[in-house]
Amino acid sequence: MTEASTISLLESRGLTVRFGGLLALNELDIDVRHGEVLGLIGPNGSGKTTFLNVISGVYSASAGSIKLDGVDITTASAQNLSNHGLARTFQRSRLCLPLSVFDNIALGAQKRLDSGLWHNLVRRKSFAAETRAIAAEARELLYVFNPSLADKLFEPAISLGMIDRRRVEICRALIGKPKLVLLDEPSAGMTHDETDQVVDEILGIRKSLGGLTIIIVEHEMGLIERVTDRCVVLNYGKKICEGRFRDVAADPVVREAYLGQS
Amino acid sequence: MTGLSAPKPAAVWPLIASVAFAAAALTTLVLIENQKLLGLTLAGIAAICFAAARFGGVAATEAAASQNPWLLRGLITIAAMAVLYVLRDDNFGLLMVATVLIYATVCIGLTIQMGYTGLTNFAAAAFVGTGGYTAAMLGQKGGLPDPLVLIGGGLVAVFIGSLLILPVLRTRGHYAALTTLAFGVMFNVFLDANELLGGPQGLKIPGINLFGWDFSSDLQILGITFSFYVNYVILTGVLTALAMILAGLLDKSWIGVWLDVVRLDETAASVFGLRIGYWKILAFTLGNFLAGLMGAVYAKMTGFIAPSNFTFGDSLVMVSIVILGGIGNRWGVLPAALIVVLLPEKLQFIQEYRLLLYAILVIVILIMRPDGLVARRVRTLRMEARP
C-alpha cells in the first residue's frame, strides 16, 4: 500500500443529513488524505451510501460543510461536482444498458468534450477527431482491466456480464481524470473470485495512474483489508471508529455495532 | 487491437433494390383504387418486407447505406423524381404524399423529443396548430415574405412551447406527459373560443409564394405539366430530408449520447456533469420548431384551418406514428406515417369501419413487431472513431 500524505483532499465538518425524522448522517467529521484509499464500513443503514450521495451532490446536506481540495462544495450541484474532479460508481449498476460501452465511457469524459451544436452538427471532422481520441483512451483503460473488453467497445453494455459492466463503470469514472473516486460496493452482485479480480485490477490501475484517491464503501471485509489504507466505521450516521483496518476490526465498539451487544 | 479496422465494403445493389421497392410501393399505394387490389398489394408489401428482413436484405441495405451515404441521397432523389413523374396529375395522390411528409417531419421532431430525450409530448398537434395559425395571421396582415412566414410558424411554436418548459422540467414521465396533454386540450378550447382566430369556423390562408415561385399554379418542366401540388410535395420533401439529416447528425454526435443518457438515467447524467435542463430544453425546442414549421406549410397547402384540425386525437396519431415506426428510429416514421395517413383514406369504401380496421392493423403490427416497424439500433460511433 502506498504511503498517503497528510494533507486532506476531502474534508467534512459536522456533516448532517436528515430525511424527515431520520438522522442519516449525524455531525460527521471525515478527512480523506491525498492519495489514500479510505474504506467506509458499517452495518446496513449506517449511512455509508448516504455519505457518498451527499458528497457527490445527489442529496444535499442539512447542516455542516464539505471541502474538496480546499474548495467548499457543500451546496454544489451534482453537475458542478464532476467539474471539481469527483467521479463515482453506484451500488446498483447505473450503466445505460441500451447504449454502447463507448457511449457509456464517453459520459465520464463529458466535461472535456465539446457539446456545442456547431461542433457536433457541422464541424464533423473535428468531432470525429475528438471521437477517435476518446476511443483510443477508452480502449487503453479497458485494456488494463480486460484485454478482450477493449474489443467490445462498440457492443451494447447490455451484452456484457456483471463483472465487465462493473469494469466499464469504473472506466467511466476514471476517464474523466478525477481527483477523487467514490466506489460504492464494487463487489455487489459478483462472486468472490470476480471481486478479487476486480480489486487486483483497481490496485493495478491505481499504481499506473500514480496515487489516485479513493473512497470505497464495502461489506466484503476481505476486500477492505486488502485495499484500504485507513477505515472509518459508521453506525447510525455517526463515526464510531477510525484507523487501520486491523485496529478497527479489533475495536470492541465496532464489534458491538456489527454483532450486537453480547 | 481489433474493432478499428474498416468494415468489409458492402454490395450496393440491395440498397438500389430497396429504394426502388420503396418508391414503387409508395406509388402503387397512392394510385390504387380497387379495394381487392389494395388488400393484395398491402399483403404483398408485408410479405416482401418480411422476407427481406428474414434473409438479410434489410441488413445488407443498411450496411450499404451507412457506407455510401451519398449514393443513398442520390438514389432517394432519383426515386422521388420518378414518383413525382408518375403521380404528376393525380391531385389527391400528391396531396396525400405531401400530408404524409408533413406528418413524418413533425414526427421526426417528436423522435428528438420522445425517442432521444424521453420527453413525452402529447401536444404535438397544438404546436402544429400554432404554426398554422401563425401563418394565417401573418398572411392576413400581409407584407411578410413566405419563407419568413414559415419560419415564423416554427418560432411562435417554440415561444408557446417555452411557456410549457417550466412544468415539463419540473415533472417526469407520466406527469410531464399529462402537462403536455392538458396544454393540448387547452389550446383547442382557446381556438374554439377565440373570435380573432375565426373560432370554430377557422381561417382561410393563401398558398405559398417562395421568391416568385407561385405554389398555386401548375408546374411546366421540359414540356411536361405537373399539378400544382407537386410544388408542395417538393417543399415538404426537402424539409423532411433536412429534418432527417438534422436528427441523424444529432444522433451520431455527443449531443445524441447526452440526450440518450438524460432519457435513460438522470442521476448518472447529473453525476457526470450533464446539464439535464439544458438538454431537455434543446430537444423540446427543436421538436416544437419542426412542428410549427410544418404546421405553417400544412395551413398554406390546404388553404384552410380550423380547431378541428389540431385536436388531442391528432396529437395521439402523431405519437402513434413514432411508436409504430420504432421509437427513436428516425427512418421508422416514414412507413409509419404512410400507413397512418394513407390507410384511413384508402379504406373509405368501408366507411365508418375503416378506423376500426386501421386500428386493428396497427395493433397487429405492434404485436408482430413490438419495437415498431424499424426498431432502433444501438448507436455506434465506430465509423467516426476509425483512424
XYZ file of C-alpha atoms in Angstrom:
649
model
C 0.000 0.000 0.000
C 1.220 3.446 -0.794
C 2.090 5.925 1.874
C -0.575 8.599 1.921
C 0.286 12.225 2.529
C -1.281 14.018 5.466
C -2.952 16.881 3.581
C -6.720 16.424 3.251
C -8.255 16.203 -0.188
C -11.770 15.916 1.183
C -12.856 17.352 4.493
C -16.307 17.082 6.025
C -17.161 19.005 9.165
C -20.328 18.492 11.177
C -21.953 16.942 8.090
C -25.592 16.154 8.821
C -28.275 14.715 6.546
C -31.879 14.368 7.676
C -34.647 12.538 5.837
C -37.703 13.802 7.697
C -37.295 12.484 11.218
C -34.453 10.132 10.306
C -30.945 11.325 11.026
C -28.975 9.592 8.270
C -25.690 11.356 8.960
C -25.026 12.886 12.348
C -22.335 15.590 12.555
C -19.770 13.650 10.626
C -16.136 14.810 10.548
C -14.221 12.818 7.954
C -10.871 13.586 6.363
C -9.647 11.898 3.228
C -5.948 12.404 2.606
C -4.352 12.901 -0.775
C -3.542 9.591 -2.391
C -5.106 7.295 0.166
C -7.721 4.607 -0.132
C -10.287 5.166 2.581
C -12.682 2.357 3.449
C -16.115 3.300 4.707
C -17.670 0.451 6.630
C -20.541 -0.104 8.996
C -23.715 -2.147 9.346
C -26.627 -1.812 6.907
C -28.297 1.568 7.158
C -25.360 3.181 8.929
C -25.085 5.990 6.363
C -22.230 4.877 4.101
C -24.007 5.317 0.797
C -25.719 8.462 2.087
C -22.256 9.900 2.701
C -21.241 9.150 -0.902
C -24.527 10.572 -2.173
C -24.151 13.801 -0.239
C -20.562 14.440 -1.325
C -21.399 13.625 -4.937
C -24.343 16.050 -4.800
C -27.144 13.522 -5.234
C -28.507 14.548 -1.786
C -27.938 17.906 -0.140
C -26.571 18.361 3.361
C -28.927 19.532 6.108
C -26.015 21.053 8.041
C -22.236 21.071 8.092
C -19.705 21.587 5.332
C -17.664 19.647 2.777
C -14.439 20.867 1.219
C -12.761 19.258 -1.770
C -9.169 20.340 -2.279
C -9.826 23.478 -0.237
C -12.977 24.458 -2.162
C -16.299 24.469 -0.345
C -18.595 22.090 -2.246
C -21.379 21.790 0.322
C -24.018 23.381 -1.883
C -22.536 22.440 -5.265
C -24.906 20.552 -7.565
C -24.065 17.094 -8.871
C -23.361 18.657 -12.282
C -20.729 21.010 -10.881
C -19.062 18.400 -8.729
C -17.818 16.470 -11.721
C -16.053 19.674 -12.765
C -14.379 19.727 -9.352
C -12.819 16.364 -10.109
C -15.217 13.943 -8.485
C -16.372 10.688 -10.067
C -18.221 7.698 -8.717
C -19.686 4.287 -9.324
C -23.001 3.098 -7.962
C -24.063 0.206 -5.777
C -26.509 -0.973 -8.398
C -25.021 -0.650 -11.845
C -26.060 2.599 -13.451
C -24.753 1.976 -16.918
C -27.084 2.960 -19.727
C -27.630 -0.587 -20.921
C -29.036 0.101 -24.406
C -26.032 2.281 -25.230
C -22.655 1.021 -26.366
C -19.716 0.619 -23.993
C -18.110 3.567 -25.766
C -21.108 5.887 -25.224
C -21.157 4.974 -21.546
C -17.470 5.693 -21.089
C -17.703 8.932 -23.096
C -20.191 10.173 -20.487
C -17.351 10.077 -17.964
C -15.292 12.351 -20.204
C -18.248 14.674 -20.808
C -16.696 17.776 -19.279
C -13.721 17.589 -21.661
C -15.837 17.076 -24.763
C -17.278 19.849 -26.897
C -21.067 19.629 -26.680
C -21.684 22.699 -28.840
C -24.196 22.440 -31.683
C -21.780 23.808 -34.278
C -19.025 21.388 -33.369
C -21.336 18.377 -33.230
C -23.553 19.021 -36.242
C -21.414 20.975 -38.675
C -17.729 20.530 -37.949
C -17.905 16.768 -38.253
C -14.184 16.397 -38.913
C -13.195 17.839 -35.561
C -15.957 15.847 -33.912
C -14.525 12.683 -35.477
C -11.039 13.614 -34.251
C -12.402 14.008 -30.727
C -14.204 10.661 -31.029
C -11.007 8.944 -32.121
C -9.061 10.384 -29.182
C -11.681 9.293 -26.639
C -11.998 5.857 -28.272
C -8.227 5.370 -28.004
C -8.245 6.417 -24.341
C -11.248 4.238 -23.531
C -9.658 1.274 -25.253
C -6.454 1.770 -23.308
C -8.314 1.887 -19.986
C -10.444 -1.165 -20.834
C -7.315 -2.999 -21.925
C -5.830 -2.660 -18.440
C -8.923 -4.277 -16.976
C -9.562 -6.965 -19.521
C -7.930 -7.084 -22.959
C -10.978 -8.731 -24.515
C -13.184 -5.904 -23.221
C -11.248 -3.422 -25.354
C -12.592 -5.205 -28.433
C -16.162 -4.804 -27.217
C -16.032 -1.003 -27.253
C -18.949 -0.709 -29.663
C -21.040 -3.535 -28.241
C -24.135 -2.573 -26.255
C -23.486 -2.543 -22.497
C -26.418 -4.919 -22.005
C -24.450 -7.688 -23.743
C -21.774 -7.678 -21.026
C -21.684 -9.839 -17.913
C -21.846 -8.352 -14.411
C -18.092 -8.177 -13.907
C -17.484 -6.454 -17.236
C -20.273 -3.980 -16.527
C -18.550 -3.120 -13.244
C -15.270 -2.671 -15.100
C -16.920 -0.358 -17.625
C -18.422 1.639 -14.765
C -15.019 2.073 -13.171
C -13.514 3.077 -16.531
C -16.313 5.634 -16.930
C -15.326 7.102 -13.557
C -11.609 7.085 -14.376
C -11.646 8.531 -17.885
C -12.564 11.983 -16.536
C -9.207 12.009 -14.696
C -10.844 12.675 -11.334
C -9.032 13.684 -8.144
C -11.339 11.600 -6.024
C -13.171 8.418 -6.976
C -16.063 7.060 -4.931
C -16.645 3.329 -5.275
C -19.977 2.196 -3.857
C -19.821 -1.530 -3.138
C -17.708 -2.660 -6.073
C -18.307 -6.277 -5.064
C -22.126 -6.094 -5.228
C -23.626 -8.742 -7.458
C -20.335 -10.513 -8.128
C -18.817 -13.777 -6.973
C -15.878 -13.901 -4.603
C -13.390 -14.670 -7.371
C -14.737 -11.929 -9.599
C -14.450 -9.447 -6.726
C -10.829 -10.458 -6.144
C -10.113 -9.972 -9.820
C -11.652 -6.511 -9.962
C -9.810 -5.463 -6.801
C -6.494 -6.516 -8.317
C -7.332 -4.511 -11.403
C -8.264 -1.432 -9.375
C -4.986 -1.653 -7.464
C -3.082 -2.115 -10.709
C -4.683 0.855 -12.386
C -4.161 2.971 -9.292
C -0.463 2.219 -9.463
C -0.313 3.143 -13.144
C -2.198 6.399 -12.545
C 0.075 7.278 -9.635
C -1.775 7.747 -6.374
C -5.452 8.159 -7.093
C -7.530 8.987 -4.014
C -10.416 6.563 -3.482
C -13.270 6.252 -1.024
C -14.662 2.753 -1.039
C -17.871 1.573 0.598
C -17.938 -2.179 1.027
C -19.381 -5.048 3.030
C -16.786 -7.553 1.914
C -14.185 -7.250 4.692
C -11.520 -9.188 2.815
C -11.631 -6.540 0.107
C -11.450 -3.695 2.644
C -8.482 -5.310 4.321
C -6.613 -5.686 1.051
C -7.128 -2.286 -0.488
C -7.612 0.345 2.200
C -5.005 2.447 3.943
C -7.470 3.597 6.549
C -11.053 2.866 7.532
C -13.890 4.875 9.001
C -16.646 2.931 10.725
C -20.145 4.400 10.770
C -23.113 3.389 12.871
C -26.468 5.206 12.894
C -24.859 8.025 10.924
C -22.096 8.629 13.450
C -18.403 7.892 13.187
C -17.630 5.319 15.857
C -14.075 4.416 14.972
C -11.259 5.302 12.592
C -7.867 3.822 11.794
C -6.154 0.929 10.037
C -8.446 -1.987 9.272
C -6.599 -4.300 11.639
C -7.064 -1.943 14.572
C -10.614 -1.045 13.670
C -11.614 -4.688 13.351
C -10.314 -5.379 16.838
C -12.140 -2.444 18.409
C -14.840 -3.588 20.853
C -17.208 -0.745 19.869
C -17.060 -1.815 16.216
C -17.626 -5.449 17.091
C -20.641 -4.485 19.119
C -22.076 -2.422 16.259
C -21.758 -5.340 13.857
C -22.647 -8.239 16.100
C -24.882 -6.587 18.663
C -24.385 -6.487 22.401
C -23.455 -9.829 23.946
C -6.144 -4.222 -31.357
C -9.197 -5.087 -33.366
C -12.501 -3.312 -33.730
C -10.919 -0.395 -35.568
C -10.332 -1.936 -38.957
C -12.530 -0.720 -41.801
C -15.643 -2.864 -42.328
C -15.891 -5.006 -45.438
C -17.268 -2.984 -48.342
C -20.923 -3.915 -48.765
C -22.544 -4.598 -52.129
C -24.652 -1.643 -53.269
C -27.364 -3.488 -55.191
C -29.512 -4.274 -52.089
C -29.642 -0.534 -51.441
C -30.675 0.230 -55.025
C -33.294 -2.521 -54.902
C -34.675 -1.294 -51.559
C -35.052 2.333 -52.652
C -36.683 1.225 -55.925
C -39.026 -1.063 -54.000
C -39.968 1.701 -51.560
C -40.709 4.113 -54.414
C -42.772 1.511 -56.264
C -44.680 0.566 -53.107
C -45.441 4.204 -52.329
C -46.667 4.953 -55.866
C -48.797 1.823 -56.027
C -50.420 2.504 -52.668
C -51.230 6.069 -53.658
C -52.614 5.162 -57.091
C -54.594 2.074 -56.198
C -58.381 2.482 -56.114
C -59.671 -1.073 -56.216
C -60.112 -2.449 -52.707
C -59.188 -6.033 -53.569
C -56.009 -4.879 -55.251
C -55.249 -2.693 -52.234
C -55.515 -5.661 -49.878
C -53.333 -7.770 -52.164
C -50.747 -5.026 -52.517
C -50.537 -4.498 -48.754
C -50.128 -8.217 -48.191
C -47.505 -8.355 -50.922
C -45.524 -5.456 -49.467
C -45.692 -7.003 -45.997
C -44.506 -10.358 -47.383
C -41.600 -8.809 -49.280
C -40.530 -6.758 -46.223
C -40.754 -9.852 -44.042
C -38.683 -11.891 -46.490
C -36.108 -9.098 -46.803
C -35.728 -8.940 -43.023
C -35.610 -12.735 -42.733
C -32.963 -13.294 -45.402
C -30.610 -10.451 -44.575
C -31.831 -7.997 -47.197
C -32.500 -5.294 -44.624
C -29.091 -5.739 -43.008
C -27.391 -5.626 -46.422
C -29.303 -2.440 -47.284
C -28.310 -0.826 -44.001
C -24.658 -1.742 -44.462
C -24.616 -0.328 -47.984
C -26.462 2.817 -46.889
C -24.132 3.580 -43.987
C -21.047 3.063 -46.184
C -22.355 5.056 -49.150
C -24.328 7.963 -47.738
C -24.091 9.956 -50.989
C -25.337 7.043 -53.078
C -28.301 6.786 -50.680
C -29.082 10.505 -51.062
C -28.755 10.321 -54.859
C -30.993 7.267 -55.071
C -33.644 8.877 -52.887
C -33.605 11.991 -55.108
C -33.963 9.921 -58.288
C -36.729 7.818 -56.730
C -38.538 10.960 -55.577
C -38.396 12.404 -59.112
C -39.741 9.155 -60.537
C -42.628 9.137 -58.045
C -43.435 12.766 -58.899
C -43.431 11.977 -62.605
C -45.823 9.061 -62.214
C -48.171 10.982 -59.923
C -47.838 14.266 -61.840
C -51.549 14.887 -62.446
C -53.053 12.976 -59.524
C -54.056 15.872 -57.255
C -55.430 13.748 -54.462
C -52.422 11.402 -54.528
C -49.961 14.285 -54.389
C -51.889 15.903 -51.533
C -51.663 12.572 -49.694
C -47.913 12.318 -50.268
C -47.354 15.880 -49.030
C -49.516 15.199 -45.969
C -47.556 12.046 -45.215
C -44.319 14.044 -45.459
C -45.688 16.744 -43.132
C -46.686 14.150 -40.540
C -43.326 12.404 -40.938
C -41.411 15.643 -40.332
C -43.433 16.542 -37.253
C -42.755 13.013 -36.036
C -39.011 13.441 -36.578
C -39.325 16.351 -34.148
C -41.247 14.068 -31.779
C -38.499 11.460 -32.205
C -35.963 14.002 -30.955
C -38.224 14.794 -28.003
C -39.580 11.354 -27.102
C -37.238 8.883 -28.734
C -33.966 10.579 -27.866
C -34.666 12.644 -24.755
C -37.653 10.833 -23.276
C -39.886 13.928 -23.187
C -43.368 12.644 -23.886
C -45.245 15.260 -25.852
C -48.993 14.810 -26.193
C -49.447 18.293 -27.628
C -47.737 17.897 -30.993
C -50.928 18.843 -32.854
C -51.180 22.012 -30.752
C -47.696 23.056 -31.874
C -48.563 22.211 -35.467
C -51.688 24.332 -34.989
C -49.664 27.176 -33.530
C -47.582 27.208 -36.702
C -50.703 27.039 -38.873
C -52.496 29.895 -37.125
C -49.312 31.969 -37.120
C -49.101 31.548 -40.899
C -52.769 32.513 -41.196
C -52.414 35.631 -39.082
C -49.182 36.733 -40.733
C -50.842 36.129 -44.127
C -53.811 38.353 -43.220
C -51.528 41.194 -42.244
C -49.577 40.637 -45.463
C -46.225 42.084 -46.387
C -44.067 39.350 -44.905
C -42.400 37.066 -47.485
C -43.488 33.439 -47.212
C -40.134 31.937 -46.182
C -40.270 34.185 -43.112
C -43.917 33.258 -42.533
C -42.999 29.560 -42.450
C -40.036 30.128 -40.139
C -42.249 32.416 -38.055
C -44.645 29.492 -37.608
C -41.787 27.461 -36.149
C -40.581 30.286 -33.927
C -44.012 31.025 -32.470
C -44.426 27.303 -31.715
C -41.075 27.437 -29.890
C -42.252 30.517 -27.971
C -45.566 28.913 -26.973
C -43.633 25.767 -26.060
C -41.328 27.774 -23.820
C -44.340 28.574 -21.626
C -44.572 24.838 -21.027
C -40.894 24.333 -20.297
C -41.091 25.056 -16.592
C -43.750 22.433 -15.826
C -42.091 19.966 -18.215
C -38.722 20.346 -16.477
C -40.263 20.028 -13.030
C -42.141 16.839 -13.791
C -41.126 13.475 -15.196
C -42.623 10.542 -17.058
C -46.411 10.328 -16.862
C -46.677 13.665 -15.096
C -44.784 15.520 -17.813
C -46.965 13.748 -20.376
C -50.057 14.909 -18.500
C -48.803 18.507 -18.569
C -48.471 18.473 -22.348
C -51.825 16.713 -22.676
C -53.517 19.429 -20.633
C -51.865 22.054 -22.795
C -53.081 20.378 -25.977
C -56.669 20.363 -24.742
C -56.405 23.977 -23.548
C -55.076 25.051 -26.923
C -58.091 23.593 -28.680
C -60.578 25.232 -26.323
C -58.765 28.538 -26.789
C -59.009 28.282 -30.598
C -62.693 27.443 -30.438
C -63.461 30.432 -28.254
C -61.254 32.998 -29.957
C -63.140 35.211 -32.429
C -59.960 36.820 -33.758
C -58.724 33.379 -34.871
C -62.004 32.575 -36.566
C -63.473 30.474 -33.760
C -64.824 27.073 -34.794
C -65.224 28.312 -38.392
C -61.479 28.584 -38.866
C -59.448 30.752 -41.194
C -58.620 30.899 -44.897
C -54.982 31.147 -45.952
C -53.441 31.936 -49.352
C -50.943 29.473 -50.865
C -47.182 29.715 -50.725
C -45.120 32.029 -52.882
C -41.381 31.448 -52.471
C -39.354 34.217 -54.164
C -41.823 34.458 -57.064
C -42.315 30.694 -57.293
C -46.105 30.539 -57.064
C -47.203 27.263 -55.478
C -50.797 27.676 -56.689
C -50.054 27.271 -60.394
C -49.152 24.144 -62.311
C -45.519 23.400 -62.973
C -44.084 23.098 -66.501
C -40.801 21.226 -66.712
C -39.387 20.081 -70.085
C -42.863 20.402 -71.604
C -44.424 18.117 -69.001
C -47.227 19.570 -66.908
C -47.171 18.794 -63.190
C -50.111 19.516 -60.898
C -49.543 22.498 -58.577
C -49.491 20.065 -55.631
C -46.085 18.919 -56.890
C -44.732 22.230 -55.535
C -45.873 21.261 -52.062
C -44.527 17.727 -52.371
C -41.128 19.145 -53.351
C -41.131 21.632 -50.455
C -42.282 19.106 -47.844
C -39.859 16.532 -49.257
C -36.937 18.928 -48.905
C -37.996 19.843 -45.352
C -38.364 16.151 -44.441
C -34.897 15.475 -45.820
C -33.418 18.374 -43.839
C -35.139 17.242 -40.630
C -33.899 13.717 -41.295
C -30.331 14.946 -41.703
C -30.613 17.042 -38.536
C -31.922 14.101 -36.489
C -29.246 11.821 -37.965
C -26.415 14.206 -37.146
C -27.798 14.738 -33.650
C -27.972 11.004 -33.096
C -24.403 10.444 -34.255
C -22.858 13.075 -32.037
C -22.122 13.695 -28.370
C -25.456 15.515 -28.181
C -27.245 12.302 -29.166
C -25.359 10.403 -26.477
C -26.190 13.014 -23.825
C -29.880 13.060 -24.823
C -29.978 9.269 -24.514
C -28.344 9.405 -21.091
C -30.837 12.050 -19.923
C -33.634 9.704 -21.019
C -32.148 6.561 -19.518
C -30.730 7.739 -16.182
C -30.955 11.294 -14.890
C -28.922 10.507 -11.769
C -25.972 9.160 -13.734
C -26.330 12.080 -16.143
C -26.073 14.696 -13.409
C -23.289 12.916 -11.516
C -21.171 13.062 -14.660
C -21.941 16.730 -15.150
C -24.703 16.823 -17.775
C -26.990 19.845 -17.589
C -30.276 17.946 -17.771
C -32.467 21.036 -18.073
C -30.423 22.421 -20.949
C -30.651 19.227 -22.997
C -34.375 18.852 -22.372
C -34.974 22.445 -23.443
C -32.881 21.920 -26.580
C -34.811 18.793 -27.594
C -38.171 20.375 -26.767
C -37.283 23.476 -28.796
C -36.073 21.574 -31.860
C -39.133 19.336 -31.898
C -41.571 22.228 -31.461
C -39.850 24.229 -34.180
C -40.316 21.386 -36.652
C -43.965 21.034 -35.605
C -44.654 24.767 -36.018
C -42.837 24.969 -39.333
C -44.747 22.044 -40.785
C -47.987 23.458 -39.363
C -47.415 26.622 -41.364
C -46.758 24.583 -44.515
C -49.862 22.475 -43.858
C -52.060 25.546 -43.394
C -50.787 27.120 -46.615
C -51.186 23.877 -48.529
C -54.763 23.109 -47.501
C -55.723 26.794 -47.649
C -57.993 26.493 -44.648
C -57.532 25.627 -40.987
C -59.947 25.153 -38.115
C -59.619 23.996 -34.494
C -60.789 20.517 -35.524
C -57.531 20.018 -37.478
C -55.437 20.194 -34.301
C -57.217 18.137 -31.671
C -55.828 15.881 -28.981
C -56.718 12.972 -31.259
C -54.307 14.324 -33.881
C -51.563 14.547 -31.241
C -52.216 10.906 -30.396
C -51.968 9.972 -34.074
C -48.523 11.613 -34.193
C -47.349 9.820 -31.067
C -48.644 6.557 -32.511
C -46.637 7.162 -35.712
C -43.472 7.483 -33.619
C -44.244 4.295 -31.700
C -45.405 2.346 -34.753
C -42.279 3.335 -36.674
C -39.999 2.236 -33.852
C -39.422 4.794 -31.137
C -36.098 6.587 -31.562
C -35.537 5.414 -35.138
C -35.979 8.350 -37.486
C -36.439 6.151 -40.575
C -39.380 4.391 -38.976
C -41.602 7.482 -39.118
C -41.720 7.306 -42.940
C -43.503 3.949 -43.346
C -45.493 4.576 -40.166
C -46.748 7.977 -41.372
C -47.621 6.389 -44.710
C -49.724 3.701 -43.029
C -51.376 6.025 -40.531
C -52.221 8.813 -43.001
C -52.920 6.880 -46.181
C -54.805 3.806 -44.984
C -57.853 5.547 -43.483
C -58.202 7.471 -46.789
C -57.827 4.360 -48.905
C -60.287 2.437 -46.787
C -63.116 4.957 -47.445
C -65.185 2.206 -49.107
C -65.975 0.544 -45.794
C -66.995 3.948 -44.426
C -67.002 4.152 -40.633
C -65.468 0.707 -40.265
C -62.262 1.984 -41.818
C -60.993 3.388 -38.499
C -61.746 0.076 -36.842
C -59.861 -1.861 -39.498
C -56.989 0.582 -39.411
C -56.782 0.366 -35.599
C -56.746 -3.432 -35.772
C -53.943 -3.280 -38.320
C -51.852 -1.027 -36.056
C -52.392 -3.381 -33.117
C -51.439 -6.401 -35.227
C -48.239 -4.678 -36.395
C -47.284 -3.875 -32.804
C -47.964 -7.462 -31.726
C -45.761 -8.779 -34.527
C -43.094 -6.120 -34.045
C -43.265 -4.752 -30.501
C -40.303 -2.427 -31.136
C -42.005 -0.882 -34.145
C -41.607 -1.348 -37.887
C -37.946 -0.297 -37.822
C -36.567 -0.861 -34.324
C -33.868 1.490 -33.122
C -30.319 0.194 -33.417
C -27.564 0.617 -30.852
C -25.651 3.744 -31.812
C -22.055 3.074 -32.701
C -19.670 5.883 -33.396
C -17.397 3.243 -34.917
C -17.195 4.990 -38.279
C -16.348 8.311 -36.636
C -13.764 6.689 -34.351
C -11.972 4.947 -37.210
C -8.432 6.230 -37.631
